[in-house]
């Protein structure tokens, strides 16, 4: 097991190319099941979650090859509609396979998904939506069995704008006769990217990015080449890191509008942010001011995937702040570890009350899930002395060699074996 060893106190300077979006790549990898030809995906990101999804695709029979950052998926040899638990439990996004397998085979047998320690992660909205479209769904012995032989088009209203349920439904419907409408759909940029990918293969999907997605079923999907968007959460993580450490950093490749809520919140309070084209420049010096009340919400609101990183920023900001986590029910596992470093935080249900302190102190802390562990690394960058962050494997799920990227900006961080 590896951990990070960080010597805090360095400012960050330089320019960084942001890698492809994990949460765009994962549903797009699942959607490759829908095409019985070859698909080329560019800027392949070496996150462990994308590696896990590639393992699932291979197990289903697909042939995968990566060269020069281009992943080629040949779905013509996919023969199986079943995902065993040891693979499905690796990632939450294994549940997206359900929709893709139903789209291609009209049946699926998928073990319950894995994912982060941030809540129960139920899939009731996914399954309820499939039932509304005539899919027979039964759950037994840890598996979800679906029979879509009588699946029909129609209208589904999501009780919550679930990202995964929206994506799963899009994939299940693209090859089914007639028009399907998803109301109260999630509006994340990664859903627009999935729509663009499906349409590149010949699907007829529209409305992604709004709360109503329309899918006109087609007979087959064809081979294509596609470049998924860049990762707005990684970019947001580094914007926050610069606001905490001070310095002058430019992030390249990510669309500023995908981070509008964060930029509006931080600009002129925690740092200065200039967004031009696909570049975001962050300048920071002195102690950031508190952001006051912070509410995470669905897109285009403040992303829950940046809550832990924003909380780390608030622990050293001037003044007090209140952070409400409105999307997941237990996404504060990083707080006890930040308190070990001198943070002043109290938690009540889904609300964190933070009183900013002038400095944090290096300590031995443990990450328990992807974004919370990233928050501990940010705290280590700004803490006095040395910090070790155990649980590097959590970060590797959604960042590629974060230690190299931060070192390239001047941070003193290295990966060491436990
Ligand atoms: C996606 O998860 C992302 N993962 C998450 O990113 C992200 O935090 C989340 O969307 C919200 O933006 C991927 O895209 C692979 P949801 P997903 O369905 O689809 C409840 C990261 O750090 N819900 O929108 O699982 C659920 O419990 C990860 O990159 C149900 O109750 O999120 C949660 O409270 C973490 N029943 C809320 O909805 C369901 O059937 C949002 O979940 C489905 C969801």
Tab-separated table of C-alpha atoms and ligand atoms in Angstrom:
chain	number	residue	atom	x	y	z
A	1	UNK	CA	0.000	0.000	0.000
A	2	UNK	CA	1.395	3.462	-0.748
A	3	UNK	CA	1.042	6.792	0.973
A	4	UNK	CA	2.080	10.374	0.314
A	5	UNK	CA	4.830	12.146	2.235
A	6	UNK	CA	4.340	15.922	2.054
A	7	UNK	CA	6.482	18.776	3.366
A	8	UNK	CA	4.086	21.719	3.597
A	9	UNK	CA	4.634	25.425	2.962
A	10	UNK	CA	5.487	25.603	-0.753
A	11	UNK	CA	3.645	27.987	-3.091
A	12	UNK	CA	2.471	26.578	-6.462
A	13	UNK	CA	3.569	27.979	-9.816
A	14	UNK	CA	3.261	26.766	-13.402
A	15	UNK	CA	0.933	25.336	-15.992
A	16	UNK	CA	-0.853	21.954	-16.036
A	17	UNK	CA	-2.730	20.065	-18.771
A	18	UNK	CA	-5.845	18.547	-17.178
A	19	UNK	CA	-6.500	14.874	-18.030
A	20	UNK	CA	-9.758	13.386	-19.323
A	21	UNK	CA	-12.838	13.345	-17.109
A	22	UNK	CA	-13.207	10.128	-15.092
A	23	UNK	CA	-16.971	10.597	-14.885
A	24	UNK	CA	-17.232	11.058	-18.654
A	25	UNK	CA	-14.932	8.142	-19.506
A	26	UNK	CA	-16.706	5.624	-17.260
A	27	UNK	CA	-20.195	5.815	-18.848
A	28	UNK	CA	-18.611	6.111	-22.309
A	29	UNK	CA	-16.630	2.903	-21.668
A	30	UNK	CA	-19.904	1.210	-20.692
A	31	UNK	CA	-21.558	2.576	-23.854
A	32	UNK	CA	-18.914	0.791	-25.975
A	33	UNK	CA	-20.934	-2.392	-25.248
A	34	UNK	CA	-23.685	-0.984	-27.487
A	35	UNK	CA	-21.471	-1.046	-30.592
A	36	UNK	CA	-20.473	-4.392	-32.159
A	37	UNK	CA	-17.622	-2.651	-33.954
A	38	UNK	CA	-14.462	-0.715	-33.030
A	39	UNK	CA	-14.484	2.498	-30.984
A	40	UNK	CA	-11.449	4.741	-30.494
A	41	UNK	CA	-11.296	6.868	-27.329
A	42	UNK	CA	-8.587	9.544	-27.104
A	43	UNK	CA	-6.654	10.932	-24.101
A	44	UNK	CA	-7.161	7.667	-22.177
A	45	UNK	CA	-6.694	8.551	-18.467
A	46	UNK	CA	-4.857	5.941	-16.363
A	47	UNK	CA	-7.161	6.162	-13.330
A	48	UNK	CA	-7.746	2.877	-11.501
A	49	UNK	CA	-11.514	3.302	-12.011
A	50	UNK	CA	-11.104	3.421	-15.789
A	51	UNK	CA	-8.728	0.435	-15.549
A	52	UNK	CA	-11.437	-1.454	-13.639
A	53	UNK	CA	-14.033	-0.656	-16.295
A	54	UNK	CA	-11.615	-1.902	-18.978
A	55	UNK	CA	-11.274	-5.161	-17.011
A	56	UNK	CA	-15.071	-5.506	-16.987
A	57	UNK	CA	-15.224	-4.894	-20.769
A	58	UNK	CA	-12.529	-7.523	-21.354
A	59	UNK	CA	-14.368	-10.028	-19.154
A	60	UNK	CA	-17.494	-9.468	-21.292
A	61	UNK	CA	-15.385	-10.434	-24.323
A	62	UNK	CA	-14.359	-7.066	-25.758
A	63	UNK	CA	-10.843	-6.678	-27.163
A	64	UNK	CA	-8.994	-3.599	-25.811
A	65	UNK	CA	-5.747	-2.025	-26.952
A	66	UNK	CA	-4.059	1.202	-25.836
A	67	UNK	CA	-1.380	2.993	-27.852
A	68	UNK	CA	-0.247	6.621	-27.681
A	69	UNK	CA	-3.041	7.438	-25.268
A	70	UNK	CA	-5.735	6.120	-27.616
A	71	UNK	CA	-7.883	3.263	-26.300
A	72	UNK	CA	-9.402	1.042	-28.982
A	73	UNK	CA	-12.397	-1.043	-27.852
A	74	UNK	CA	-13.603	-3.779	-30.212
A	75	UNK	CA	-17.065	-4.763	-28.998
A	76	UNK	CA	-17.706	-7.240	-31.833
A	77	UNK	CA	-16.432	-10.117	-29.685
A	78	UNK	CA	-18.571	-9.317	-26.604
A	79	UNK	CA	-20.470	-12.510	-25.790
A	80	UNK	CA	-21.536	-12.154	-22.144
A	81	UNK	CA	-24.318	-10.159	-20.497
A	82	UNK	CA	-23.197	-10.980	-16.956
A	83	UNK	CA	-20.846	-9.193	-14.534
A	84	UNK	CA	-19.627	-11.161	-11.526
A	85	UNK	CA	-19.337	-9.529	-8.110
A	86	UNK	CA	-15.548	-9.438	-7.815
A	87	UNK	CA	-15.489	-7.109	-10.843
A	88	UNK	CA	-18.754	-5.229	-10.276
A	89	UNK	CA	-17.729	-4.432	-6.700
A	90	UNK	CA	-14.595	-2.635	-7.939
A	91	UNK	CA	-16.430	0.475	-9.078
A	92	UNK	CA	-19.777	2.246	-8.751
A	93	UNK	CA	-19.866	2.683	-12.527
A	94	UNK	CA	-20.295	-1.054	-13.055
A	95	UNK	CA	-24.008	-0.232	-12.667
A	96	UNK	CA	-23.863	1.744	-15.937
A	97	UNK	CA	-23.173	-1.607	-17.600
A	98	UNK	CA	-26.734	-2.620	-16.777
A	99	UNK	CA	-28.197	-0.084	-19.187
A	100	UNK	CA	-25.614	-0.850	-21.872
A	101	UNK	CA	-26.112	-4.638	-21.618
A	102	UNK	CA	-29.902	-4.219	-21.798
A	103	UNK	CA	-29.415	-2.022	-24.842
A	104	UNK	CA	-27.375	-4.668	-26.640
A	105	UNK	CA	-28.594	-8.046	-25.332
A	106	UNK	CA	-32.045	-7.149	-23.909
A	107	UNK	CA	-30.954	-8.971	-20.752
A	108	UNK	CA	-28.357	-8.509	-18.013
A	109	UNK	CA	-27.120	-10.071	-14.788
A	110	UNK	CA	-25.006	-7.619	-12.786
A	111	UNK	CA	-23.722	-7.879	-9.218
A	112	UNK	CA	-24.227	-4.887	-6.957
A	113	UNK	CA	-21.766	-2.045	-7.710
A	114	UNK	CA	-18.913	-0.871	-5.522
A	115	UNK	CA	-17.827	2.738	-5.141
A	116	UNK	CA	-16.795	5.222	-2.460
A	117	UNK	CA	-17.504	5.167	1.302
A	118	UNK	CA	-19.705	8.239	0.952
A	119	UNK	CA	-23.125	6.759	1.482
A	120	UNK	CA	-25.418	3.832	0.834
A	121	UNK	CA	-25.290	4.430	-2.943
A	122	UNK	CA	-28.668	2.747	-3.587
A	123	UNK	CA	-29.753	1.916	-7.165
A	124	UNK	CA	-33.523	2.042	-6.623
A	125	UNK	CA	-33.970	4.928	-9.094
A	126	UNK	CA	-32.079	2.953	-11.777
A	127	UNK	CA	-34.210	-0.178	-11.245
A	128	UNK	CA	-37.547	1.659	-10.855
A	129	UNK	CA	-36.899	3.488	-14.133
A	130	UNK	CA	-36.189	0.243	-15.999
A	131	UNK	CA	-39.413	-1.277	-14.617
A	132	UNK	CA	-41.375	1.729	-15.928
A	133	UNK	CA	-40.056	0.842	-19.402
A	134	UNK	CA	-41.251	-2.761	-19.127
A	135	UNK	CA	-37.980	-4.346	-17.998
A	136	UNK	CA	-38.479	-7.285	-15.609
A	137	UNK	CA	-36.092	-6.695	-12.698
A	138	UNK	CA	-35.419	-9.134	-9.872
A	139	UNK	CA	-32.761	-8.995	-7.177
A	140	UNK	CA	-31.448	-12.205	-5.635
A	141	UNK	CA	-28.235	-13.525	-4.090
A	142	UNK	CA	-26.459	-10.159	-4.599
A	143	UNK	CA	-27.278	-9.966	-8.304
A	144	UNK	CA	-29.679	-7.857	-10.344
A	145	UNK	CA	-31.392	-9.913	-13.068
A	146	UNK	CA	-33.014	-7.948	-15.886
A	147	UNK	CA	-35.128	-9.190	-18.807
A	148	UNK	CA	-35.776	-6.459	-21.379
A	149	UNK	CA	-37.432	-8.663	-23.995
A	150	UNK	CA	-40.658	-6.725	-23.390
A	151	UNK	CA	-38.964	-3.333	-22.906
A	152	UNK	CA	-40.819	-0.458	-24.552
A	153	UNK	CA	-40.204	3.269	-25.045
A	154	UNK	CA	-41.997	5.785	-22.910
A	155	UNK	CA	-41.612	8.556	-20.362
A	156	UNK	CA	-39.671	8.221	-17.102
A	157	UNK	CA	-39.637	10.879	-14.395
A	158	UNK	CA	-36.634	10.493	-12.080
A	159	UNK	CA	-37.514	11.168	-8.436
A	160	UNK	CA	-33.996	12.630	-8.089
A	161	UNK	CA	-31.762	13.842	-10.967
A	162	UNK	CA	-29.403	10.883	-10.550
A	163	UNK	CA	-26.327	11.073	-12.818
A	164	UNK	CA	-25.958	7.308	-13.085
A	165	UNK	CA	-29.649	6.615	-13.583
A	166	UNK	CA	-29.850	9.232	-16.361
A	167	UNK	CA	-26.842	7.682	-18.126
A	168	UNK	CA	-28.045	4.116	-17.652
A	169	UNK	CA	-31.447	4.948	-19.125
A	170	UNK	CA	-29.878	6.721	-22.110
A	171	UNK	CA	-27.825	3.612	-22.888
A	172	UNK	CA	-30.715	1.184	-22.383
A	173	UNK	CA	-32.955	3.175	-24.760
A	174	UNK	CA	-30.734	4.066	-27.726
A	175	UNK	CA	-31.423	0.703	-29.460
A	176	UNK	CA	-35.019	0.300	-28.332
A	177	UNK	CA	-37.893	1.096	-30.756
A	178	UNK	CA	-39.693	4.429	-30.402
A	179	UNK	CA	-39.071	7.565	-28.364
A	180	UNK	CA	-38.081	7.544	-24.682
A	181	UNK	CA	-38.108	10.686	-22.548
A	182	UNK	CA	-36.225	11.116	-19.276
A	183	UNK	CA	-37.697	13.927	-17.148
A	184	UNK	CA	-35.924	15.468	-14.155
A	185	UNK	CA	-32.722	14.200	-15.781
A	186	UNK	CA	-29.309	15.079	-14.316
A	187	UNK	CA	-27.616	17.942	-16.225
A	188	UNK	CA	-23.904	17.309	-15.606
A	189	UNK	CA	-21.444	18.026	-18.490
A	190	UNK	CA	-20.494	14.324	-18.458
A	191	UNK	CA	-24.062	13.503	-19.517
A	192	UNK	CA	-23.767	15.886	-22.482
A	193	UNK	CA	-20.493	14.126	-23.347
A	194	UNK	CA	-22.232	10.724	-23.259
A	195	UNK	CA	-24.962	12.078	-25.559
A	196	UNK	CA	-22.278	13.371	-27.966
A	197	UNK	CA	-20.528	9.997	-27.924
A	198	UNK	CA	-23.753	8.035	-28.520
A	199	UNK	CA	-24.721	10.375	-31.379
A	200	UNK	CA	-21.227	9.994	-32.896
A	201	UNK	CA	-22.040	6.254	-33.076
A	202	UNK	CA	-25.325	7.078	-34.856
A	203	UNK	CA	-27.753	7.359	-31.960
A	204	UNK	CA	-30.468	10.020	-31.826
A	205	UNK	CA	-30.247	11.583	-28.361
A	206	UNK	CA	-31.082	15.202	-27.552
A	207	UNK	CA	-31.627	17.464	-24.561
A	208	UNK	CA	-28.674	16.316	-22.439
A	209	UNK	CA	-27.620	19.194	-20.192
A	210	UNK	CA	-31.267	20.074	-19.623
A	211	UNK	CA	-33.726	18.277	-17.348
A	212	UNK	CA	-35.394	16.534	-20.297
A	213	UNK	CA	-33.422	14.022	-22.381
A	214	UNK	CA	-35.056	12.507	-25.467
A	215	UNK	CA	-33.883	9.252	-27.095
A	216	UNK	CA	-35.193	8.187	-30.528
A	217	UNK	CA	-34.314	4.475	-30.827
A	218	UNK	CA	-32.174	3.366	-33.815
A	219	UNK	CA	-31.359	-0.108	-35.195
A	220	UNK	CA	-27.575	-0.227	-34.776
A	221	UNK	CA	-24.658	1.895	-33.640
A	222	UNK	CA	-21.449	2.231	-35.644
A	223	UNK	CA	-17.750	2.513	-34.980
A	224	UNK	CA	-16.417	5.960	-34.195
A	225	UNK	CA	-13.513	7.927	-32.745
A	226	UNK	CA	-14.191	10.254	-29.791
A	227	UNK	CA	-12.354	12.544	-27.363
A	228	UNK	CA	-14.085	12.849	-23.969
A	229	UNK	CA	-14.029	16.172	-22.081
A	230	UNK	CA	-11.435	17.034	-19.445
A	231	UNK	CA	-11.925	16.489	-15.715
A	232	UNK	CA	-13.558	19.508	-14.025
A	233	UNK	CA	-13.117	17.969	-10.562
A	234	UNK	CA	-9.353	17.534	-10.992
A	235	UNK	CA	-9.159	21.144	-12.257
A	236	UNK	CA	-11.264	22.308	-9.293
A	237	UNK	CA	-8.967	20.410	-6.926
A	238	UNK	CA	-5.931	22.308	-8.258
A	239	UNK	CA	-7.732	25.673	-8.197
A	240	UNK	CA	-8.425	25.084	-4.496
A	241	UNK	CA	-4.841	23.864	-3.890
A	242	UNK	CA	-3.512	27.159	-5.318
A	243	UNK	CA	-5.954	29.212	-3.226
A	244	UNK	CA	-4.636	27.368	-0.147
A	245	UNK	CA	-0.904	27.411	-0.896
A	246	UNK	CA	-0.652	30.719	-2.737
A	247	UNK	CA	1.063	31.141	-6.112
A	248	UNK	CA	0.132	31.461	-9.779
A	249	UNK	CA	-1.142	28.392	-11.651
A	250	UNK	CA	-2.758	28.002	-15.087
A	251	UNK	CA	-4.906	24.927	-15.784
A	252	UNK	CA	-5.370	23.992	-19.456
A	253	UNK	CA	-7.962	22.018	-21.386
A	254	UNK	CA	-10.970	22.235	-19.099
A	255	UNK	CA	-14.033	24.351	-19.971
A	256	UNK	CA	-14.379	27.207	-17.415
A	257	UNK	CA	-18.176	27.068	-17.674
A	258	UNK	CA	-18.005	23.534	-16.241
A	259	UNK	CA	-16.615	25.115	-13.048
A	260	UNK	CA	-18.692	28.320	-13.002
A	261	UNK	CA	-20.126	27.652	-9.524
A	262	UNK	CA	-16.661	27.138	-7.968
A	263	UNK	CA	-15.091	30.079	-9.830
A	264	UNK	CA	-17.903	32.437	-8.779
A	265	UNK	CA	-17.525	31.319	-5.155
A	266	UNK	CA	-13.716	31.577	-4.915
A	267	UNK	CA	-12.909	34.548	-7.160
A	268	UNK	CA	-11.847	37.693	-5.216
A	269	UNK	CA	-12.480	35.920	-1.869
A	270	UNK	CA	-10.017	33.035	-1.770
A	271	UNK	CA	-8.001	33.894	-4.899
A	272	UNK	CA	-8.116	35.738	-8.246
A	273	UNK	CA	-9.357	33.653	-11.187
A	274	UNK	CA	-9.107	34.533	-14.887
A	275	UNK	CA	-10.905	32.214	-17.301
A	276	UNK	CA	-10.083	32.547	-20.998
A	277	UNK	CA	-10.871	29.933	-23.697
A	278	UNK	CA	-9.865	26.604	-22.211
A	279	UNK	CA	-7.435	28.100	-19.676
A	280	UNK	CA	-8.100	28.967	-16.036
A	281	UNK	CA	-5.456	31.086	-14.277
A	282	UNK	CA	-5.440	31.174	-10.470
A	283	UNK	CA	-3.418	33.704	-8.471
A	284	UNK	CA	-3.370	33.710	-4.692
A	285	UNK	CA	-1.373	35.356	-1.931
A	286	UNK	CA	-2.050	35.964	1.751
A	287	UNK	CA	-4.762	34.233	3.771
A	288	UNK	CA	-7.986	33.392	1.892
A	289	UNK	CA	-11.235	34.790	3.249
A	290	UNK	CA	-14.008	32.423	4.378
A	291	UNK	CA	-16.644	31.576	1.759
A	292	UNK	CA	-19.484	31.842	4.312
A	293	UNK	CA	-22.334	29.425	3.585
A	294	UNK	CA	-21.585	26.665	1.062
A	295	UNK	CA	-24.254	24.299	-0.323
A	296	UNK	CA	-23.362	21.374	-2.570
A	297	UNK	CA	-25.981	20.485	-5.154
A	298	UNK	CA	-26.566	18.926	-8.563
A	299	UNK	CA	-25.115	20.642	-11.632
A	300	UNK	CA	-24.778	23.562	-12.233
A	301	UNK	CA	-24.554	24.029	-8.450
A	302	UNK	CA	-21.386	23.475	-6.412
A	303	UNK	CA	-20.278	19.871	-7.043
A	304	UNK	CA	-20.365	17.444	-4.139
A	305	UNK	CA	-17.090	16.048	-5.556
A	306	UNK	CA	-15.371	19.309	-4.533
A	307	UNK	CA	-16.911	19.549	-1.050
A	308	UNK	CA	-13.999	17.896	0.780
A	309	UNK	CA	-11.441	20.071	-1.000
A	310	UNK	CA	-13.461	23.244	-0.266
A	311	UNK	CA	-13.745	22.211	3.386
A	312	UNK	CA	-9.945	21.872	3.564
A	313	UNK	CA	-9.673	25.416	2.174
A	314	UNK	CA	-12.129	26.704	4.802
A	315	UNK	CA	-10.088	25.217	7.670
A	316	UNK	CA	-7.345	27.801	7.057
A	317	UNK	CA	-9.496	30.690	5.761
A	318	UNK	CA	-10.119	33.848	7.763
A	319	UNK	CA	-13.539	33.635	9.452
A	320	UNK	CA	-16.144	30.910	9.897
A	321	UNK	CA	-18.064	28.922	7.281
A	322	UNK	CA	-20.913	26.450	7.051
A	323	UNK	CA	-20.768	23.605	4.516
A	324	UNK	CA	-23.984	21.730	3.710
A	325	UNK	CA	-23.512	18.387	1.881
A	326	UNK	CA	-26.870	18.017	0.139
A	327	UNK	CA	-26.089	15.129	-2.239
A	328	UNK	CA	-24.575	12.259	-0.222
A	329	UNK	CA	-25.440	11.279	3.314
A	330	UNK	CA	-21.973	10.597	4.715
A	331	UNK	CA	-19.331	12.574	2.920
A	332	UNK	CA	-17.393	14.066	5.886
A	333	UNK	CA	-14.997	11.173	6.602
A	334	UNK	CA	-12.048	13.526	5.978
A	335	UNK	CA	-13.036	15.811	8.891
A	336	UNK	CA	-11.609	13.802	11.835
A	337	UNK	CA	-8.299	13.603	9.943
A	338	UNK	CA	-8.268	17.376	9.324
A	339	UNK	CA	-8.940	17.920	13.043
A	340	UNK	CA	-5.767	15.877	13.766
A	341	UNK	CA	-3.932	18.584	11.758
A	342	UNK	CA	-5.372	21.366	13.903
A	343	UNK	CA	-8.584	22.173	12.011
A	344	UNK	CA	-11.560	23.484	14.001
A	345	UNK	CA	-14.642	21.701	12.577
A	346	UNK	CA	-17.901	20.438	14.090
A	347	UNK	CA	-20.280	18.149	12.203
A	348	UNK	CA	-24.048	17.887	12.688
A	349	UNK	CA	-25.771	15.504	10.256
A	350	UNK	CA	-25.002	16.821	6.765
A	351	UNK	CA	-23.603	20.191	7.940
A	352	UNK	CA	-19.984	21.090	8.805
A	353	UNK	CA	-19.301	24.192	10.919
A	354	UNK	CA	-15.761	25.422	10.279
A	355	UNK	CA	-13.846	28.078	12.181
A	356	UNK	CA	-10.725	29.052	10.214
A	357	UNK	CA	-7.363	28.683	11.985
A	358	UNK	CA	-4.154	30.554	11.019
A	359	UNK	CA	-2.318	27.309	10.292
A	360	UNK	CA	-2.513	23.524	10.158
A	361	UNK	CA	0.216	21.215	11.478
A	362	UNK	CA	1.649	18.173	9.733
A	363	UNK	CA	0.370	14.800	11.024
A	364	UNK	CA	-0.088	11.153	10.000
A	365	UNK	CA	-3.593	11.000	8.467
A	366	UNK	CA	-5.584	8.357	6.584
A	367	UNK	CA	-7.759	8.793	3.517
A	368	UNK	CA	-10.908	6.662	3.273
A	369	UNK	CA	-12.369	7.647	-0.113
A	370	UNK	CA	-11.373	9.410	-3.311
A	371	UNK	CA	-12.153	13.106	-2.807
A	372	UNK	CA	-11.659	13.085	0.970
A	373	UNK	CA	-8.120	11.762	0.498
A	374	UNK	CA	-7.450	14.517	-2.059
A	375	UNK	CA	-8.572	17.028	0.581
A	376	UNK	CA	-6.023	15.609	3.063
A	377	UNK	CA	-3.257	16.028	0.465
A	378	UNK	CA	-4.270	19.685	0.005
A	379	UNK	CA	-4.158	20.179	3.778
A	380	UNK	CA	-0.678	18.606	3.870
A	381	UNK	CA	0.541	21.023	1.161
A	382	UNK	CA	-0.285	23.975	3.377
A	383	UNK	CA	0.431	22.500	6.856
A	384	UNK	CA	3.571	23.314	8.819
A	385	UNK	CA	6.041	20.416	8.794
A	386	UNK	CA	5.567	16.904	7.439
A	387	UNK	CA	2.282	15.116	6.713
A	388	UNK	CA	1.809	11.498	5.656
A	389	UNK	CA	-1.465	10.664	3.893
A	390	UNK	CA	-2.196	6.921	3.834
A	391	UNK	CA	-4.684	5.509	1.315
A	392	UNK	CA	-3.064	6.708	-1.918
A	393	UNK	CA	-5.057	3.972	-3.691
A	394	UNK	CA	-8.245	5.993	-3.113
A	395	UNK	CA	-6.814	9.000	-4.937
A	396	UNK	CA	-5.526	6.814	-7.774
A	397	UNK	CA	-9.150	5.996	-8.602
A	398	UNK	CA	-9.639	9.492	-10.046
A	399	UNK	CA	-6.241	11.184	-10.415
A	400	UNK	CA	-3.194	9.938	-12.377
A	401	UNK	CA	0.049	10.336	-10.383
A	402	UNK	CA	-1.220	13.358	-8.422
A	403	UNK	CA	2.211	13.556	-6.774
A	404	UNK	CA	3.882	14.218	-10.144
A	405	UNK	CA	1.329	16.859	-11.112
A	406	UNK	CA	1.665	18.695	-7.807
A	407	UNK	CA	5.487	18.368	-7.836
A	408	UNK	CA	5.516	19.919	-11.328
A	409	UNK	CA	3.896	22.977	-9.709
A	410	UNK	CA	6.543	23.129	-6.981
A	411	UNK	CA	4.960	21.111	-4.175
A	412	UNK	CA	7.198	18.915	-2.009
A	413	UNK	CA	5.269	15.620	-2.220
A	414	UNK	CA	6.352	12.058	-2.889
A	415	UNK	CA	4.738	8.634	-2.915
A	416	UNK	CA	6.289	6.144	-0.482
A	417	UNK	CA	5.418	2.543	0.327
A	418	UNK	CA	3.630	1.978	3.674
B	1	LIG	C1	-21.973	10.138	-9.989
B	1	LIG	O1	-22.284	9.142	-9.045
B	1	LIG	C2	-20.464	10.316	-9.911
B	1	LIG	N1	-19.799	9.051	-10.247
B	1	LIG	C3	-20.062	10.746	-8.500
B	1	LIG	O2	-18.653	10.980	-8.506
B	1	LIG	C4	-20.781	12.064	-8.178
B	1	LIG	O3	-20.480	12.438	-6.844
B	1	LIG	C5	-22.289	11.876	-8.339
B	1	LIG	O4	-22.583	11.402	-9.667
B	1	LIG	C6	-23.052	13.178	-8.120
B	1	LIG	O5	-22.613	14.149	-9.023
B	1	LIG	C7	-19.688	8.700	-11.542
B	1	LIG	O6	-20.149	9.394	-12.437
B	1	LIG	C8	-18.967	7.417	-11.817
B	1	LIG	P1	-26.118	9.973	-8.317
B	1	LIG	P2	-23.779	8.517	-9.019
B	1	LIG	O7	-26.849	8.786	-8.835
B	1	LIG	O8	-24.297	8.355	-10.389
B	1	LIG	C9	-28.908	8.959	-4.626
B	1	LIG	C10	-16.448	10.888	-7.692
B	1	LIG	O9	-15.908	11.290	-6.650
B	1	LIG	N2	-29.404	7.850	-5.467
B	1	LIG	O10	-26.323	11.297	-8.976
B	1	LIG	O11	-23.756	7.321	-8.140
B	1	LIG	C11	-27.491	8.707	-4.169
B	1	LIG	O12	-27.449	7.880	-3.034
B	1	LIG	C12	-17.801	10.211	-7.623
B	1	LIG	O13	-15.963	11.007	-8.856
B	1	LIG	C13	-30.470	7.085	-5.007
B	1	LIG	O14	-31.005	7.318	-3.922
B	1	LIG	O15	-24.567	9.692	-8.287
B	1	LIG	C14	-26.981	10.089	-3.886
B	1	LIG	O16	-27.406	10.477	-2.592
B	1	LIG	C15	-18.339	10.106	-6.202
B	1	LIG	N3	-30.917	6.045	-5.773
B	1	LIG	C16	-27.688	10.948	-4.947
B	1	LIG	O17	-28.810	10.168	-5.398
B	1	LIG	C17	-30.337	5.765	-6.991
B	1	LIG	O18	-30.809	4.813	-7.669
B	1	LIG	C18	-26.804	11.284	-6.147
B	1	LIG	O19	-26.422	10.076	-6.741
B	1	LIG	C19	-29.263	6.550	-7.438
B	1	LIG	C20	-28.808	7.586	-6.662
